[in-house]
GROMACS .gro file of N, CA and C in nm:
model
  285
    1MET      N    1   0.084  -0.120   0.000
    1MET     CA    2   0.000   0.000   0.000
    1MET      C    3   0.088   0.125   0.000
    2SER      N    4   0.040   0.224  -0.070
    2SER     CA    5   0.112   0.352  -0.072
    2SER      C    6   0.068   0.437   0.048
    3ALA      N    7   0.143   0.541   0.073
    3ALA     CA    8   0.106   0.634   0.181
    3ALA      C    9  -0.031   0.696   0.153
    4PHE      N   10  -0.054   0.729   0.025
    4PHE     CA   11  -0.184   0.786  -0.012
    4PHE      C   12  -0.297   0.688   0.017
    5SER      N   13  -0.281   0.564  -0.026
    5SER     CA   14  -0.389   0.468  -0.008
    5SER      C   15  -0.414   0.437   0.140
    6GLU      N   16  -0.309   0.433   0.220
    6GLU     CA   17  -0.326   0.411   0.364
    6GLU      C   18  -0.404   0.526   0.428
    7ALA      N   19  -0.368   0.649   0.389
    7ALA     CA   20  -0.438   0.766   0.443
    7ALA      C   21  -0.582   0.770   0.396
    8LEU      N   22  -0.605   0.737   0.268
    8LEU     CA   23  -0.741   0.735   0.214
    8LEU      C   24  -0.827   0.635   0.289
    9LEU      N   25  -0.775   0.517   0.312
    9LEU     CA   26  -0.848   0.414   0.386
    9LEU      C   27  -0.883   0.462   0.527
   10ALA      N   28  -0.786   0.520   0.596
   10ALA     CA   29  -0.809   0.569   0.732
   10ALA      C   30  -0.913   0.682   0.734
   11LEU      N   31  -0.901   0.776   0.641
   11LEU     CA   32  -0.995   0.888   0.637
   11LEU      C   33  -1.136   0.843   0.599
   12ARG      N   34  -1.146   0.745   0.510
   12ARG     CA   35  -1.277   0.692   0.473
   12ARG      C   36  -1.345   0.632   0.595
   13ARG      N   37  -1.271   0.555   0.671
   13ARG     CA   38  -1.327   0.493   0.792
   13ARG      C   39  -1.364   0.599   0.896
   14GLU      N   40  -1.278   0.700   0.913
   14GLU     CA   41  -1.307   0.809   1.007
   14GLU      C   42  -1.432   0.886   0.966
   15ALA      N   43  -1.458   0.891   0.836
   15ALA     CA   44  -1.576   0.962   0.784
   15ALA      C   45  -1.703   0.880   0.802
   16GLY      N   46  -1.691   0.758   0.854
   16GLY     CA   47  -1.809   0.677   0.882
   16GLY      C   48  -1.847   0.578   0.774
   17PHE      N   49  -1.755   0.549   0.684
   17PHE     CA   50  -1.782   0.454   0.577
   17PHE      C   51  -1.698   0.329   0.600
   18PRO      N   52  -1.758   0.221   0.652
   18PRO     CA   53  -1.680   0.101   0.683
   18PRO      C   54  -1.630   0.026   0.561
   19SER      N   55  -1.691   0.049   0.445
   19SER     CA   56  -1.646  -0.021   0.325
   19SER      C   57  -1.627   0.076   0.209
   20ALA      N   58  -1.539   0.037   0.117
   20ALA     CA   59  -1.516   0.117  -0.003
   20ALA      C   60  -1.644   0.124  -0.086
   21TYR      N   61  -1.717   0.015  -0.092
   21TYR     CA   62  -1.841   0.009  -0.169
   21TYR      C   63  -1.941   0.113  -0.119
   22ARG      N   64  -1.960   0.117   0.010
   22ARG     CA   65  -2.055   0.212   0.069
   22ARG      C   66  -2.010   0.357   0.044
   23PHE      N   67  -1.882   0.383   0.062
   23PHE     CA   68  -1.829   0.517   0.040
   23PHE      C   69  -1.852   0.562  -0.104
   24TYR      N   70  -1.817   0.477  -0.198
   24TYR     CA   71  -1.829   0.512  -0.339
   24TYR      C   72  -1.975   0.534  -0.378
   25HIS      N   73  -2.062   0.442  -0.344
   25HIS     CA   74  -2.201   0.450  -0.388
   25HIS      C   75  -2.285   0.551  -0.311
   26ARG      N   76  -2.260   0.570  -0.183
   26ARG     CA   77  -2.336   0.669  -0.107
   26ARG      C   78  -2.299   0.813  -0.143
   27ASN      N   79  -2.185   0.829  -0.208
   27ASN     CA   80  -2.143   0.962  -0.251
   27ASN      C   81  -2.173   0.990  -0.397
   28GLY      N   82  -2.255   0.908  -0.459
   28GLY     CA   83  -2.299   0.936  -0.595
   28GLY      C   84  -2.232   0.854  -0.703
   29GLY      N   85  -2.141   0.765  -0.666
   29GLY     CA   86  -2.078   0.676  -0.763
   29GLY      C   87  -2.008   0.748  -0.875
   30ARG      N   88  -2.025   0.695  -0.994
   30ARG     CA   89  -1.955   0.748  -1.111
   30ARG      C   90  -1.993   0.892  -1.141
   31ARG      N   91  -2.117   0.931  -1.113
   31ARG     CA   92  -2.158   1.069  -1.138
   31ARG      C   93  -2.076   1.168  -1.055
   32HIS      N   94  -2.047   1.131  -0.932
   32HIS     CA   95  -1.969   1.220  -0.845
   32HIS      C   96  -1.819   1.210  -0.875
   33PHE      N   97  -1.768   1.088  -0.877
   33PHE     CA   98  -1.624   1.068  -0.886
   33PHE      C   99  -1.569   1.081  -1.028
   34GLY      N  100  -1.649   1.045  -1.127
   34GLY     CA  101  -1.601   1.049  -1.265
   34GLY      C  102  -1.520   0.927  -1.305
   35PHE      N  103  -1.525   0.823  -1.225
   35PHE     CA  104  -1.458   0.697  -1.257
   35PHE      C  105  -1.535   0.583  -1.192
   36THR      N  106  -1.504   0.461  -1.230
   36THR     CA  107  -1.578   0.344  -1.184
   36THR      C  108  -1.539   0.303  -1.042
   37TYR      N  109  -1.622   0.219  -0.985
   37TYR     CA  110  -1.594   0.163  -0.852
   37TYR      C  111  -1.464   0.082  -0.854
   38VAL      N  112  -1.441   0.006  -0.960
   38VAL     CA  113  -1.319  -0.073  -0.972
   38VAL      C  114  -1.196   0.018  -0.970
   39HIS      N  115  -1.205   0.132  -1.037
   39HIS     CA  116  -1.094   0.227  -1.036
   39HIS      C  117  -1.074   0.283  -0.894
   40TYR      N  118  -1.184   0.311  -0.824
   40TYR     CA  119  -1.172   0.359  -0.685
   40TYR      C  120  -1.099   0.254  -0.600
   41LEU      N  121  -1.133   0.128  -0.618
   41LEU     CA  122  -1.065   0.022  -0.542
   41LEU      C  123  -0.916   0.022  -0.570
   42ARG      N  124  -0.879   0.045  -0.695
   42ARG     CA  125  -0.736   0.051  -0.729
   42ARG      C  126  -0.667   0.168  -0.659
   43LEU      N  127  -0.737   0.279  -0.646
   43LEU     CA  128  -0.681   0.393  -0.573
   43LEU      C  129  -0.661   0.358  -0.427
   44GLU      N  130  -0.763   0.296  -0.368
   44GLU     CA  131  -0.758   0.264  -0.225
   44GLU      C  132  -0.655   0.155  -0.195
   45LYS      N  133  -0.628   0.069  -0.289
   45LYS     CA  134  -0.529  -0.037  -0.269
   45LYS      C  135  -0.387   0.007  -0.306
   46GLY      N  136  -0.374   0.126  -0.361
   46GLY     CA  137  -0.243   0.178  -0.396
   46GLY      C  138  -0.194   0.135  -0.533
   47ALA      N  139  -0.279   0.073  -0.613
   47ALA     CA  140  -0.239   0.029  -0.746
   47ALA      C  141  -0.237   0.145  -0.845
   48LYS      N  142  -0.309   0.251  -0.817
   48LYS     CA  143  -0.315   0.370  -0.903
   48LYS      C  144  -0.304   0.494  -0.815
   49ALA      N  145  -0.256   0.601  -0.876
   49ALA     CA  146  -0.254   0.732  -0.809
   49ALA      C  147  -0.365   0.816  -0.871
   50PRO      N  148  -0.433   0.897  -0.792
   50PRO     CA  149  -0.544   0.975  -0.847
   50PRO      C  150  -0.498   1.093  -0.931
   51ARG      N  151  -0.576   1.125  -1.031
   51ARG     CA  152  -0.555   1.247  -1.108
   51ARG      C  153  -0.609   1.363  -1.026
   52ALA      N  154  -0.576   1.483  -1.067
   52ALA     CA  155  -0.618   1.602  -0.991
   52ALA      C  156  -0.769   1.608  -0.976
   53GLU      N  157  -0.844   1.579  -1.083
   53GLU     CA  158  -0.991   1.585  -1.075
   53GLU      C  159  -1.044   1.481  -0.978
   54ALA      N  160  -0.986   1.362  -0.983
   54ALA     CA  161  -1.030   1.254  -0.894
   54ALA      C  162  -0.998   1.290  -0.749
   55PHE      N  163  -0.883   1.348  -0.726
   55PHE     CA  164  -0.843   1.387  -0.591
   55PHE      C  165  -0.944   1.485  -0.532
   56GLY      N  166  -0.986   1.582  -0.611
   56GLY     CA  167  -1.086   1.678  -0.566
   56GLY      C  168  -1.218   1.613  -0.532
   57ALA      N  169  -1.262   1.518  -0.614
   57ALA     CA  170  -1.388   1.447  -0.588
   57ALA      C  171  -1.379   1.365  -0.461
   58ILE      N  172  -1.264   1.303  -0.438
   58ILE     CA  173  -1.245   1.223  -0.316
   58ILE      C  174  -1.247   1.313  -0.193
   59LEU      N  175  -1.178   1.427  -0.200
   59LEU     CA  176  -1.180   1.520  -0.087
   59LEU      C  177  -1.321   1.568  -0.056
   60LYS      N  178  -1.397   1.597  -0.158
   60LYS     CA  179  -1.534   1.643  -0.139
   60LYS      C  180  -1.619   1.533  -0.075
   61ALA      N  181  -1.603   1.409  -0.120
   61ALA     CA  182  -1.679   1.298  -0.063
   61ALA      C  183  -1.641   1.271   0.082
   62LEU      N  184  -1.516   1.299   0.117
   62LEU     CA  185  -1.471   1.282   0.256
   62LEU      C  186  -1.509   1.401   0.343
   63ARG      N  187  -1.571   1.502   0.281
   63ARG     CA  188  -1.610   1.627   0.349
   63ARG      C  189  -1.488   1.702   0.400
   64LEU      N  190  -1.381   1.699   0.321
   64LEU     CA  191  -1.258   1.771   0.351
   64LEU      C  192  -1.242   1.879   0.246
   65ALA      N  193  -1.185   1.991   0.284
   65ALA     CA  194  -1.174   2.102   0.190
   65ALA      C  195  -1.047   2.182   0.216
   66PRO      N  196  -1.004   2.261   0.117
   66PRO     CA  197  -0.888   2.349   0.139
   66PRO      C  198  -0.919   2.452   0.248
   67ALA      N  199  -0.815   2.504   0.308
   67ALA     CA  200  -0.831   2.608   0.410
   67ALA      C  201  -0.897   2.730   0.347
   68ALA      N  202  -0.955   2.815   0.428
   68ALA     CA  203  -1.030   2.931   0.379
   68ALA      C  204  -0.944   3.024   0.293
   69ASP      N  205  -0.814   3.038   0.327
   69ASP     CA  206  -0.727   3.126   0.248
   69ASP      C  207  -0.676   3.060   0.120
   70GLY      N  208  -0.703   2.930   0.104
   70GLY     CA  209  -0.664   2.858  -0.016
   70GLY      C  210  -0.516   2.824  -0.020
   71ALA      N  211  -0.441   2.864   0.082
   71ALA     CA  212  -0.296   2.843   0.081
   71ALA      C  213  -0.258   2.699   0.116
   72ALA      N  214  -0.329   2.639   0.207
   72ALA     CA  215  -0.293   2.505   0.252
   72ALA      C  216  -0.419   2.426   0.281
   73LEU      N  217  -0.405   2.297   0.284
   73LEU     CA  218  -0.519   2.212   0.316
   73LEU      C  219  -0.543   2.211   0.465
   74THR      N  220  -0.667   2.186   0.504
   74THR     CA  221  -0.698   2.175   0.645
   74THR      C  222  -0.628   2.051   0.701
   75GLN      N  223  -0.613   2.042   0.827
   75GLN     CA  224  -0.535   1.938   0.893
   75GLN      C  225  -0.567   1.796   0.846
   76PRO      N  226  -0.693   1.749   0.850
   76PRO     CA  227  -0.717   1.611   0.809
   76PRO      C  228  -0.681   1.586   0.663
   77THR      N  229  -0.705   1.681   0.576
   77THR     CA  230  -0.678   1.664   0.435
   77THR      C  231  -0.529   1.653   0.408
   78ALA      N  232  -0.449   1.722   0.481
   78ALA     CA  233  -0.305   1.719   0.461
   78ALA      C  234  -0.251   1.578   0.479
   79ARG      N  235  -0.319   1.495   0.556
   79ARG     CA  236  -0.273   1.359   0.580
   79ARG      C  237  -0.273   1.274   0.454
   80LEU      N  238  -0.354   1.309   0.354
   80LEU     CA  239  -0.357   1.229   0.232
   80LEU      C  240  -0.223   1.230   0.160
   81GLY      N  241  -0.145   1.332   0.179
   81GLY     CA  242  -0.017   1.340   0.112
   81GLY      C  243   0.101   1.297   0.198
   82GLN      N  244   0.076   1.252   0.319
   82GLN     CA  245   0.183   1.215   0.411
   82GLN      C  246   0.176   1.067   0.444
   83ALA      N  247   0.290   1.009   0.471
   83ALA     CA  248   0.296   0.870   0.515
   83ALA      C  249   0.247   0.861   0.659
   84ARG      N  250   0.190   0.747   0.692
   84ARG     CA  251   0.148   0.727   0.830
   84ARG      C  252   0.271   0.702   0.915
   85ARG      N  253   0.273   0.767   1.028
   85ARG     CA  254   0.384   0.751   1.121
   85ARG      C  255   0.333   0.688   1.248
   86PRO      N  256   0.413   0.599   1.309
   86PRO     CA  257   0.368   0.539   1.435
   86PRO      C  258   0.363   0.644   1.546
   87LYS      N  259   0.268   0.627   1.635
   87LYS     CA  260   0.256   0.718   1.748
   87LYS      C  261   0.367   0.685   1.848
   88GLU      N  262   0.437   0.788   1.891
   88GLU     CA  263   0.552   0.764   1.979
   88GLU      C  264   0.512   0.728   2.121
   89ASN      N  265   0.418   0.799   2.178
   89ASN     CA  266   0.380   0.775   2.316
   89ASN      C  267   0.241   0.711   2.325
   90ALA      N  268   0.215   0.617   2.236
   90ALA     CA  269   0.084   0.554   2.233
   90ALA      C  270   0.069   0.461   2.354
   91ARG      N  271  -0.049   0.465   2.412
   91ARG     CA  272  -0.079   0.375   2.523
   91ARG      C  273  -0.120   0.239   2.469
   92PRO      N  274  -0.083   0.134   2.540
   92PRO     CA  275  -0.128   0.001   2.495
   92PRO      C  276  -0.280  -0.012   2.512
   93LYS      N  277  -0.341  -0.083   2.419
   93LYS     CA  278  -0.486  -0.103   2.426
   93LYS      C  279  -0.518  -0.202   2.537
   94ARG      N  280  -0.627  -0.171   2.608
   94ARG     CA  281  -0.671  -0.264   2.713
   94ARG      C  282  -0.766  -0.365   2.655
   95GLY      N  283  -0.751  -0.488   2.691
   95GLY     CA  284  -0.833  -0.595   2.635
   95GLY      C  285  -0.944  -0.626   2.719
   0.00000   0.00000   0.00000
């Protein structure tokens, strides 16, 4: 998986979409994204990188947007371009 696909997967889940199918179809499918569900799966698996138009449609579906001044992306959106880093002081999960 690429850094982009890992971030996309995490943000999709954070947005309340447990599956790629639900995310793609509940956001309007091909009419919204401009590409097929199979192509979306390739993006999420890291087999393809999104084009600029596709990137914008994905951000809109995730309810993420550029900052008001247009200079930088808002905090959650910026994660799409960054690799996931392990948390340094993470607490162990209780079972």
